[in-house]
Amino acid sequence: MEREYLARSWAGHSLQLQHARLLAQHGSFRMMESDQAVWLIVDCKTGVLAALRLLEKDPHVSKVKVTGDGPNFVLKTACLVGDYEIRLRLTEDPVPMARATVRVTTRQPAKLDPSAREILATDLRHRPLDEGLLFTTQTGSNSGHAFVAANDATVFYFQNLTALGPYSALTGANLRGCVGVEWPALGLCLPSGERPLPKGVTVVISDAFLRVTGSSDRGEATRAVEFLEGLAWAYRKTAPPPGKWFDWTRAAERILAELGKSRACVRKIRGKAFLNAYVGSDDKPPESMVQAAVQVALCEYEGWQLEPHPLMKRLEGNLEAFFLKDLGTMARWLPGEKFLKTDRGEEQETERMDSWYLLHTMMNLGRLAASGKKAEQKLFLECLEYTIKTAHHFQHDWPVFYHRKTLKVLKREVAEGLGGERDAAGLYAHVMLQAWDLTADRRYLGEAEAAASKLTGLGFGMLYQTNNTVHTAVALARLWKATGNSLYRELSLVCMASVLSHLWMWEPARPGNSWSTYMGLPPLHDAPYIAPYEEAEVFAASRVYLSEMGDQIPLSLVELWVEYGKHLISRAAYYLPEMLPADGICDSPHEGVIDRSLPVPLEDLYASVEPAGQVGQELYGAGLALTLATRTFHRWHDVPFMVWAAVPLAGAEFSADGKRPSKVVIRFKLVGPESHRHGLRIIPNSRRRGKNKFKVWREEPGKRRAMLKPVVTKDGHFVFEAAGSARIEIVWLRK
């Protein structure tokens, strides 16, 4: 019945459009008024029109007044509910793009009826199109987007849900899942909420972005780039500034100190130390992935700190305890240990293996091997044959769960019709490339290519687990460089578009609460929360991807990853329980216990005001602080200061005059588009505060080289900023 009603409703609008009067016109855009609504019609130049409904009229709507002569227009009208103002900002550079912001000022308490979708896809005679192709749209707390195609036209739609925050707060309307596609309609369906709007308030009820392109190229990579271009455009127009600066080096020191002494974090079994997965979760055996994940971050931290850490020594060798000699593979759960709970998750069976878990543990063994860890290299190489046998058995179509001995599929699909772990083939390719790097055996390169070929045709459905899809993109970039096959480069772009279609590019209204989830990425395709371990991996792997791709990458993708990192290094502090109000944290988590005195991140933060930490306090997410410290605080041997940068650095080099230098020169280039400005800090060693003299030069694109005067903070940090692609030179002189 609902589908039939919608069809009749849109057919009526279509008939009205055929007889609508023209209010104004600008290039590919026409503003039209029918008896039922006010419309912005966008000509896609491919026999397709995108009709954006700006206002649903009622019998009491006054005459619509239009001011402006393009590209900016203001439309005003009034009705019993209140006064409406519609601001249009139109451009055709490089393609037709429109932003339409609708505000209402109430004259009386008013509860708005749920609206129909905002956009109707029609032919040139305003008849609804019968067929269209949906690439991606909002699910759960993801950004309010929809991306579709009809004939040779693609339509990117974005709703700035942050702007709808005051409306949501006043009415109790839930904005999760409010944007969708019900062909031939798409866009926002404004929820009415639980309460009426009060009299005399002004709120935004739509802030829509529409971008249309026409092209006969229907390839996956082309569609992916079109989506990324639209998302980057919407980001530039709506993004808040990143939050406060946070010292991740101190957070790393604190968390390592606690891990070294807390019995709720580390336990000893048969003479070896093992990390729990969650604080206090000693009712189940230790897990191999947890040990490997933290050891990789700790190994990187040792390299950054330029000295060994005692926790690494304590954990050393524990991965060998998971090796199953009879199978030649790693166990998930520590052999010989029992589950103490009767109420277990579906993964908590000794012989049951999750596909991504096997491959992720292999990947981290490979990373430890590449860093020079001989025991882990031996384990990695000994596990390769089982991994290859398993991949061949499944023909690179990895299920969710299988029996580790028989390889019998225990759970084929994520959900009916959605397939298994779709990005696992890419993670397998990553592992095979690591094997190729370690052994120079081209068999592994061939394995990587065979797995990568299975990723074609997945499009925006590529993502099963977010961090693994980003690792897949890295593997594809490396394959492209190794083979010269441009298919792998294109597939890497599809991976990234799939990941970023899950971005939380909005900030929900949280009256009385100040934490942020803006630009968050959930750990799984259907996860209702964001999580520290997966975001740390995404952050690190996205930077590897940018480095691998160099200048062979769309600027929109560079922009989105650079800006994602800038927001993460600020808002990630809210994963730490001490940064949240006590009543904002769950007091009975599913796993272990919550100890607010421990600087261990909570697994789960939500877009709403749901309490954080419902899953638990995530010990394998402890590497978050280490990962953010080692990627944003740059240090050099015998240099008495660090350089903090919110964005990646390229071509960093330094020179010093001797072992105890009196002069140090550091030069680097900032990665990122010129349209954004990025923060930097010079952080002197604490024992040399007040004993330093710095000279800083900045050369931005299209500008002359200039000396800067950084602002000095109360902590003695020297703070300045620069545009993306700027070249920086720092000279330190001993006082």
XYZ file of C-alpha atoms in Angstrom, residues 23-663:
641
model
C 9.715 31.833 -10.834
C 13.336 32.306 -11.922
C 15.999 30.642 -14.042
C 19.788 30.415 -13.922
C 21.756 28.186 -16.291
C 20.729 24.559 -15.746
C 18.437 25.549 -12.852
C 14.763 26.549 -12.878
C 12.655 27.582 -9.893
C 9.057 26.506 -10.440
C 5.817 26.918 -8.492
C 2.921 24.489 -8.801
C -0.324 24.328 -6.842
C 1.261 21.783 -4.470
C 4.887 22.819 -4.072
C 7.834 25.036 -4.915
C 10.572 23.271 -6.875
C 14.147 23.629 -8.021
C 14.537 21.750 -11.316
C 18.061 20.737 -12.322
C 18.744 19.637 -15.905
C 21.230 16.746 -15.880
C 21.759 17.168 -19.688
C 21.092 13.462 -20.273
C 17.326 13.471 -20.672
C 16.969 13.405 -16.884
C 15.702 16.108 -14.538
C 16.242 16.184 -10.789
C 13.342 18.011 -9.154
C 14.137 19.181 -5.613
C 10.999 20.094 -3.670
C 11.789 23.232 -1.686
C 8.425 23.670 -0.008
C 5.240 21.627 0.290
C 2.400 24.148 -0.032
C -0.906 24.230 1.785
C -3.985 26.332 0.908
C -2.848 29.111 3.242
C 0.569 29.724 1.645
C 1.035 33.323 0.565
C 2.610 34.364 -2.715
C 6.217 33.272 -3.092
C 8.571 36.257 -3.357
C 11.903 35.764 -5.137
C 14.912 38.052 -4.780
C 18.327 37.747 -6.387
C 19.342 37.290 -10.001
C 21.721 34.331 -9.714
C 23.664 32.447 -8.717
C 22.127 33.181 -5.281
C 18.391 33.469 -4.697
C 16.143 33.943 -1.664
C 12.546 32.762 -1.719
C 10.110 33.845 1.012
C 6.538 32.911 1.807
C 4.240 32.406 4.802
C 1.462 30.097 5.974
C -0.417 29.293 9.171
C 2.607 27.477 10.622
C 4.969 30.398 10.139
C 7.325 32.219 7.802
C 9.528 30.296 5.387
C 12.835 31.422 3.931
C 14.624 29.375 1.251
C 18.204 30.285 0.314
C 19.577 28.887 -2.924
C 23.265 28.893 -3.865
C 23.800 27.644 -7.403
C 26.904 26.911 -9.432
C 27.861 25.043 -12.603
C 31.597 24.863 -11.928
C 32.542 22.125 -12.690
C 29.039 20.552 -12.834
C 25.563 21.731 -11.773
C 25.538 21.961 -7.964
C 22.934 23.499 -5.689
C 22.552 24.130 -1.995
C 19.073 24.803 -0.685
C 18.564 25.822 2.946
C 14.997 26.013 4.242
C 14.187 27.813 7.514
C 10.866 28.205 9.230
C 9.984 30.726 11.954
C 6.907 29.465 13.783
C 3.906 31.697 14.465
C 2.340 29.132 16.801
C 3.268 25.747 18.259
C 3.508 23.434 15.270
C 4.150 19.764 14.697
C 5.305 19.269 11.130
C 3.888 16.266 9.316
C 6.420 13.703 8.064
C 7.420 14.801 4.581
C 7.795 12.796 1.414
C 11.305 12.437 -0.031
C 12.631 15.750 -1.353
C 13.780 14.817 -4.854
C 11.917 13.328 -7.809
C 13.827 11.891 -10.794
C 11.908 12.575 -14.020
C 12.282 12.711 -17.772
C 12.220 16.014 -19.651
C 8.399 16.026 -19.566
C 8.423 15.690 -15.747
C 7.241 12.087 -15.798
C 8.735 9.940 -12.982
C 11.459 7.592 -14.199
C 10.658 3.912 -13.926
C 14.217 2.690 -13.360
C 17.228 3.892 -11.429
C 20.342 2.485 -9.838
C 21.051 2.944 -6.117
C 24.731 2.997 -5.179
C 24.548 4.060 -1.536
C 22.363 5.906 0.918
C 22.209 6.651 4.626
C 21.855 3.736 7.000
C 21.763 4.276 10.757
C 24.000 7.146 11.856
C 25.898 7.484 8.582
C 25.903 10.822 6.760
C 22.583 11.892 5.266
C 23.461 11.051 1.679
C 21.990 9.333 -1.348
C 23.848 8.523 -4.563
C 21.916 7.193 -7.542
C 22.054 6.954 -11.326
C 19.449 7.088 -14.058
C 20.392 6.633 -17.700
C 23.747 8.450 -18.016
C 23.072 10.853 -15.145
C 24.281 10.473 -11.576
C 22.732 12.379 -8.696
C 24.589 13.022 -5.444
C 22.448 14.255 -2.567
C 23.612 15.296 0.885
C 21.545 16.559 3.802
C 23.442 18.582 6.398
C 21.983 16.875 9.453
C 24.076 19.056 11.766
C 21.955 22.036 10.673
C 18.826 20.087 11.631
C 20.179 19.619 15.179
C 18.104 22.403 16.796
C 14.947 21.032 15.134
C 15.822 17.555 16.432
C 16.514 18.837 19.951
C 13.239 20.790 20.146
C 11.003 18.068 18.709
C 12.808 14.873 19.740
C 13.002 13.827 16.080
C 15.490 11.039 15.358
C 17.635 11.886 12.339
C 19.243 8.478 11.992
C 18.077 6.849 8.773
C 16.000 9.871 7.723
C 17.610 10.067 4.265
C 16.858 7.298 1.804
C 15.732 6.235 -1.650
C 12.230 5.098 -2.646
C 12.546 5.260 -6.389
C 11.874 7.555 -8.180
C 12.122 9.633 -5.007
C 15.144 10.209 -2.803
C 16.457 12.487 -0.090
C 15.235 13.625 3.308
C 12.005 12.460 4.850
C 11.797 14.968 7.715
C 10.606 13.146 10.855
C 7.927 14.990 12.835
C 9.322 14.103 16.255
C 7.582 13.624 19.584
C 6.881 17.287 20.419
C 5.673 20.326 18.455
C 7.990 23.185 17.658
C 7.406 26.039 20.133
C 6.043 29.347 18.966
C 8.580 31.927 17.828
C 11.562 29.697 17.052
C 13.588 29.681 13.837
C 14.952 26.314 12.751
C 16.427 24.769 9.641
C 14.223 21.956 8.323
C 16.385 21.149 5.298
C 19.920 21.987 4.191
C 20.191 20.002 0.989
C 23.135 19.667 -1.389
C 22.538 18.412 -4.913
C 25.221 17.622 -7.484
C 24.432 16.117 -10.887
C 26.767 14.743 -13.534
C 26.201 13.310 -16.969
C 28.612 10.795 -18.432
C 28.479 7.665 -20.553
C 31.281 6.173 -18.419
C 29.514 3.857 -16.005
C 32.627 2.231 -14.539
C 32.896 1.533 -10.816
C 35.847 3.882 -10.358
C 34.112 6.740 -12.186
C 31.070 6.415 -9.950
C 33.313 6.211 -6.877
C 35.114 9.446 -7.767
C 31.813 11.227 -8.478
C 30.638 10.267 -4.996
C 33.912 11.428 -3.410
C 33.722 14.759 -5.261
C 30.214 15.324 -3.941
C 31.134 14.351 -0.386
C 34.212 16.623 -0.371
C 32.098 19.528 -1.655
C 29.546 19.011 1.097
C 32.346 18.742 3.673
C 33.873 22.071 2.630
C 30.533 23.810 3.037
C 29.453 22.301 6.355
C 32.502 21.198 8.378
C 33.053 22.628 11.853
C 36.645 23.386 12.877
C 38.500 20.480 14.525
C 38.321 20.364 18.322
C 40.937 21.060 20.957
C 44.545 19.948 20.720
C 45.274 16.801 22.722
C 48.657 15.492 23.848
C 48.688 11.873 22.678
C 52.289 11.357 23.829
C 51.222 11.773 27.456
C 48.187 9.571 26.889
C 50.473 6.885 25.446
C 52.802 7.062 28.463
C 49.887 6.753 30.885
C 48.237 3.832 29.171
C 51.487 1.868 28.892
C 52.195 2.452 32.565
C 48.761 1.085 33.508
C 49.006 -1.907 31.189
C 52.258 -2.792 32.860
C 50.740 -3.088 36.336
C 46.951 -3.604 36.140
C 45.737 -7.144 36.846
C 42.468 -6.278 35.123
C 44.415 -5.731 31.899
C 47.133 -8.409 31.869
C 47.132 -11.941 33.245
C 49.755 -14.651 33.434
C 49.089 -18.142 32.048
C 51.701 -20.885 32.002
C 54.481 -18.410 32.624
C 53.509 -15.965 29.849
C 51.743 -12.603 30.043
C 48.577 -12.080 27.980
C 46.378 -9.028 27.489
C 42.658 -9.353 28.061
C 40.444 -8.144 25.241
C 38.560 -5.879 27.682
C 39.303 -4.598 31.156
C 38.387 -7.396 33.561
C 37.294 -9.858 30.862
C 39.181 -12.862 32.239
C 36.121 -15.119 31.913
C 37.246 -16.175 28.437
C 40.624 -17.189 26.994
C 43.061 -14.563 25.693
C 42.811 -13.834 21.949
C 45.610 -13.863 19.381
C 44.349 -10.763 17.546
C 44.419 -8.744 20.760
C 48.052 -9.644 21.473
C 49.171 -8.933 17.911
C 47.255 -5.650 17.614
C 48.806 -4.134 20.728
C 52.280 -5.481 19.938
C 52.243 -3.877 16.479
C 51.373 -0.478 17.971
C 53.956 -0.985 20.727
C 56.642 -1.978 18.212
C 55.979 1.219 16.250
C 56.076 3.204 19.484
C 59.480 1.745 20.370
C 60.798 2.819 16.983
C 59.375 6.304 17.458
C 60.661 6.566 21.044
C 64.094 5.320 19.928
C 64.294 2.902 22.851
C 62.709 -0.410 23.956
C 59.699 -0.496 26.262
C 59.425 -2.972 29.173
C 55.841 -3.944 28.280
C 57.017 -5.285 24.936
C 59.582 -7.431 26.732
C 56.837 -8.737 29.024
C 54.527 -9.686 26.144
C 57.276 -11.054 23.925
C 56.740 -14.624 22.766
C 53.090 -14.938 23.765
C 51.921 -15.222 20.156
C 53.761 -18.542 19.819
C 51.330 -20.014 22.380
C 48.488 -19.662 19.831
C 50.218 -21.662 17.074
C 48.502 -24.972 16.240
C 51.239 -27.276 14.949
C 48.808 -29.899 13.633
C 47.061 -27.376 11.400
C 49.874 -24.925 10.758
C 47.790 -21.896 11.716
C 47.036 -19.540 14.579
C 44.191 -20.175 17.003
C 41.837 -17.364 17.902
C 41.498 -18.451 21.539
C 44.481 -19.534 23.634
C 44.605 -23.360 23.428
C 43.921 -25.158 26.691
C 41.900 -22.333 28.253
C 38.158 -22.502 28.882
C 35.176 -20.191 28.555
C 33.677 -19.555 31.978
C 30.433 -17.900 30.847
C 27.464 -19.997 29.756
C 26.003 -17.034 27.852
C 28.462 -16.775 24.952
C 28.621 -14.914 21.664
C 28.417 -16.903 18.434
C 32.175 -16.504 17.907
C 33.063 -18.035 21.282
C 33.658 -21.612 20.177
C 37.149 -23.115 20.101
C 36.965 -24.596 16.591
C 35.006 -21.719 15.046
C 37.052 -19.184 13.057
C 35.971 -15.817 11.748
C 37.467 -15.216 8.280
C 38.719 -11.708 8.926
C 40.230 -12.848 12.243
C 42.550 -15.341 10.566
C 43.681 -12.810 7.980
C 44.008 -9.865 10.343
C 46.198 -11.850 12.741
C 48.329 -12.934 9.778
C 48.648 -9.325 8.638
C 49.880 -8.214 12.058
C 52.314 -11.124 12.261
C 53.618 -9.914 8.917
C 53.980 -6.373 10.226
C 55.949 -7.607 13.236
C 58.076 -9.760 10.924
C 58.819 -6.749 8.711
C 59.994 -4.823 11.786
C 62.631 -7.491 12.459
C 60.832 -9.769 14.947
C 62.304 -13.198 14.139
C 59.843 -15.323 16.148
C 56.854 -13.624 14.532
C 58.447 -13.963 11.086
C 58.771 -17.714 11.666
C 55.122 -17.932 12.727
C 53.995 -15.899 9.710
C 55.844 -18.096 7.237
C 54.679 -21.328 8.893
C 51.040 -20.203 8.672
C 51.086 -19.258 4.982
C 50.208 -22.669 3.525
C 47.115 -23.104 5.698
C 46.010 -19.568 4.786
C 46.452 -20.246 1.059
C 44.660 -23.603 1.313
C 41.729 -21.947 3.064
C 41.500 -19.140 0.490
C 41.484 -21.668 -2.352
C 38.856 -23.786 -0.609
C 36.508 -20.790 -0.434
C 37.631 -19.503 -3.854
C 38.237 -16.139 -2.185
C 34.547 -15.892 -1.248
C 35.097 -15.889 2.501
C 32.211 -16.832 4.825
C 31.575 -15.231 8.208
C 32.441 -18.382 10.200
C 33.977 -21.718 9.296
C 35.337 -24.778 11.130
C 39.094 -24.363 11.336
C 39.840 -28.088 10.868
C 37.290 -29.193 8.281
C 36.749 -25.753 6.668
C 33.023 -26.464 6.771
C 31.044 -23.233 6.470
C 29.260 -22.495 9.744
C 27.776 -19.142 8.693
C 27.849 -18.166 5.040
C 26.319 -14.699 4.919
C 26.268 -11.550 7.018
C 22.524 -11.434 6.339
C 20.376 -13.051 3.689
C 21.449 -11.909 0.244
C 24.395 -9.815 1.472
C 27.136 -12.413 1.034
C 30.001 -13.148 3.383
C 32.960 -11.018 4.441
C 33.319 -9.228 1.132
C 36.563 -7.372 1.863
C 38.358 -10.478 3.189
C 39.740 -11.232 -0.278
C 41.474 -7.849 -0.164
C 42.890 -8.546 3.278
C 44.198 -11.858 1.941
C 45.865 -9.948 -0.924
C 47.500 -7.709 1.700
C 48.905 -10.751 3.526
C 50.194 -12.260 0.278
C 51.999 -9.025 -0.602
C 53.633 -9.094 2.833
C 54.778 -12.651 2.091
C 56.147 -11.506 -1.273
C 58.048 -8.662 0.433
C 59.586 -11.076 2.954
C 60.488 -13.889 0.556
C 60.651 -12.350 -2.950
C 58.660 -15.425 -4.103
C 56.401 -14.300 -6.985
C 53.938 -17.056 -6.140
C 52.599 -14.771 -3.437
C 52.240 -11.882 -5.885
C 50.134 -14.184 -8.063
C 48.007 -15.110 -5.063
C 47.426 -11.430 -4.329
C 46.317 -10.780 -7.910
C 43.953 -13.757 -7.925
C 42.297 -12.518 -4.740
C 42.072 -8.917 -5.970
C 40.239 -10.012 -9.116
C 37.358 -11.202 -6.900
C 36.709 -7.636 -5.719
C 35.352 -6.398 -9.036
C 31.645 -5.671 -9.148
C 31.220 -5.164 -5.409
C 31.037 -1.371 -5.692
C 29.814 0.420 -2.586
C 29.000 -2.966 -1.059
C 32.708 -3.732 -0.680
C 32.877 -2.927 3.036
C 32.318 -5.585 5.661
C 34.772 -4.319 8.306
C 35.973 -0.751 7.892
C 39.652 -1.075 8.792
C 39.987 -4.171 6.627
C 38.523 -2.384 3.613
C 41.125 0.367 4.031
C 43.852 -2.302 4.273
C 42.379 -3.723 1.062
C 42.783 -0.336 -0.626
C 46.435 -0.252 0.490
C 47.002 -3.729 -0.951
C 45.405 -2.706 -4.247
C 47.567 0.424 -4.436
C 50.666 -1.719 -3.924
C 49.488 -4.213 -6.525
C 48.984 -1.380 -9.007
C 52.524 -0.147 -8.394
C 53.944 -3.671 -8.611
C 52.154 -4.692 -11.811
C 51.177 -1.481 -13.577
C 47.614 -2.810 -13.919
C 45.342 0.230 -13.575
C 42.409 -2.006 -12.540
C 43.930 -2.250 -9.064
C 44.200 1.524 -8.728
C 40.553 1.857 -9.762
C 39.448 -0.827 -7.316
C 41.317 0.969 -4.530
C 39.196 4.062 -5.226
C 36.050 1.932 -5.037
C 37.234 0.626 -1.646
C 37.718 4.136 -0.335
C 34.353 5.343 -1.608
C 32.725 2.344 0.076
C 34.441 3.225 3.366
C 33.617 6.926 3.232
C 29.968 6.222 2.414
C 29.789 5.093 6.068
C 31.242 8.341 7.408
C 29.355 10.142 10.190
C 29.724 13.574 8.602
C 27.377 15.337 10.995
C 27.184 16.203 14.670
C 23.947 15.178 16.390
C 22.278 17.468 18.900
C 23.264 16.420 22.426
C 21.824 19.049 24.787
C 24.054 19.332 27.847
C 26.761 17.037 26.430
C 29.916 18.218 24.692
C 31.624 15.167 23.201
C 31.979 14.742 19.452
C 31.548 11.925 16.948
C 31.943 14.141 13.857
C 33.670 12.370 10.930
C 33.536 9.088 12.832
C 33.739 5.756 11.025
C 31.930 2.733 12.499
C 33.897 -0.538 12.716
C 31.455 -2.646 10.683
C 29.042 -2.105 7.819
C 26.084 -2.129 10.221
C 27.635 -1.027 13.529
C 25.650 1.574 15.500
C 28.798 3.006 17.130
C 32.365 4.096 16.401
C 35.302 2.228 17.979
C 38.916 3.140 18.863
C 40.856 0.176 17.485
C 39.282 0.234 14.043
C 39.565 4.025 13.801
C 43.249 3.908 14.783
C 43.874 1.322 12.063
C 41.887 3.327 9.518
C 43.883 6.448 10.399
C 47.242 4.691 10.050
C 46.321 2.756 6.898
C 44.794 5.785 5.172
C 48.109 7.591 5.571
C 49.933 4.618 4.071
C 47.476 4.735 1.166
C 48.106 8.440 0.545
C 51.842 7.764 0.517
C 51.517 4.780 -1.838
C 49.301 6.613 -4.313
C 51.328 9.834 -4.409
C 49.823 12.295 -6.879
C 47.795 9.566 -8.660
C 44.814 10.109 -6.426
C 41.753 12.389 -6.696
C 42.182 15.548 -4.628
C 38.748 14.951 -3.100
C 39.981 11.689 -1.583
C 43.146 13.328 -0.244
C 41.001 16.064 1.262
C 38.571 13.691 2.964
C 41.296 11.496 4.502
C 43.388 14.447 5.660
C 40.363 16.106 7.236
C 39.206 12.828 8.774
C 42.572 12.579 10.528
C 42.403 16.160 11.785
C 39.046 15.549 13.442
C 40.025 12.131 14.803
C 43.139 13.320 16.650
C 40.934 15.722 18.571
C 37.681 13.808 19.158
C 39.427 10.469 19.853
C 40.063 11.795 23.363
C 36.365 11.120 24.044
C 37.041 7.401 23.860
C 38.830 7.798 27.205
C 36.343 7.405 30.077
C 37.830 10.295 32.041
C 36.764 12.671 29.234
C 33.077 11.749 29.508
C 30.573 12.552 32.259
C 30.035 9.646 34.649
C 26.364 9.366 33.694
C 27.359 9.119 30.028
C 29.110 5.757 30.572
C 27.436 2.355 30.866
C 27.887 0.826 34.329
C 27.190 -2.773 33.272
C 29.055 -3.482 30.013
C 28.660 -6.687 28.040
C 32.382 -7.469 28.431
C 34.365 -7.103 31.668
C 34.053 -3.959 33.771
C 34.457 -0.211 33.336
C 37.234 1.388 35.371
C 37.183 5.150 34.829
C 40.577 5.497 36.513
C 42.222 3.514 33.698
C 43.135 5.478 30.532
C 41.899 2.570 28.402
C 39.440 3.581 25.670
C 35.805 2.555 25.635
C 34.884 0.396 22.662
C 31.719 2.213 21.688
C 30.619 5.826 21.244
C 27.182 6.557 19.784
C 25.747 9.347 17.658
C 22.943 9.781 20.176
C 23.171 10.295 23.935
C 23.184 6.546 24.540
C 25.751 5.686 27.221
C 29.213 4.864 25.912
C 31.016 1.640 26.806
C 28.048 -0.722 26.472
C 30.389 -3.274 24.898
C 33.272 -2.665 27.284
C 36.620 -0.952 27.881
C 38.701 -2.094 24.931
C 42.269 -3.179 25.687
C 43.112 -3.941 22.079
C 42.144 -0.315 21.440
C 44.958 0.727 23.788
C 47.107 1.164 20.689
C 44.989 4.189 19.715
C 47.105 6.584 21.776
C 50.328 5.034 20.475
C 49.185 5.197 16.853
C 48.107 8.838 17.087
C 51.302 9.809 18.916
C 53.646 8.161 16.426
C 51.847 9.622 13.366
C 51.367 13.209 14.511
C 54.361 13.919 16.795
C 57.518 13.848 14.665
C 60.916 13.430 16.276
C 64.475 12.995 15.071
C 67.531 11.540 16.784
C 69.453 14.109 18.865
C 66.978 16.881 17.938
C 65.810 18.601 21.153
C 62.227 19.220 20.011
C 59.298 17.515 18.289
C 57.108 18.809 15.492
C 53.408 18.117 15.806
C 51.339 18.311 12.634
C 47.626 17.704 12.172
C 48.261 16.373 8.653
C 50.811 14.022 7.056
C 54.243 15.360 6.156
C 56.039 14.634 2.893
C 59.740 14.799 2.107
C 60.797 15.517 5.685
C 64.545 16.030 6.056
C 66.825 17.506 8.692
C 70.431 18.535 9.104
C 72.431 19.204 12.263
C 75.947 20.507 12.909
C 77.442 17.712 14.997
C 76.448 15.221 17.701
C 75.544 17.968 20.146
C 74.178 20.392 17.601
C 73.898 24.119 18.079
C 71.825 24.431 14.915
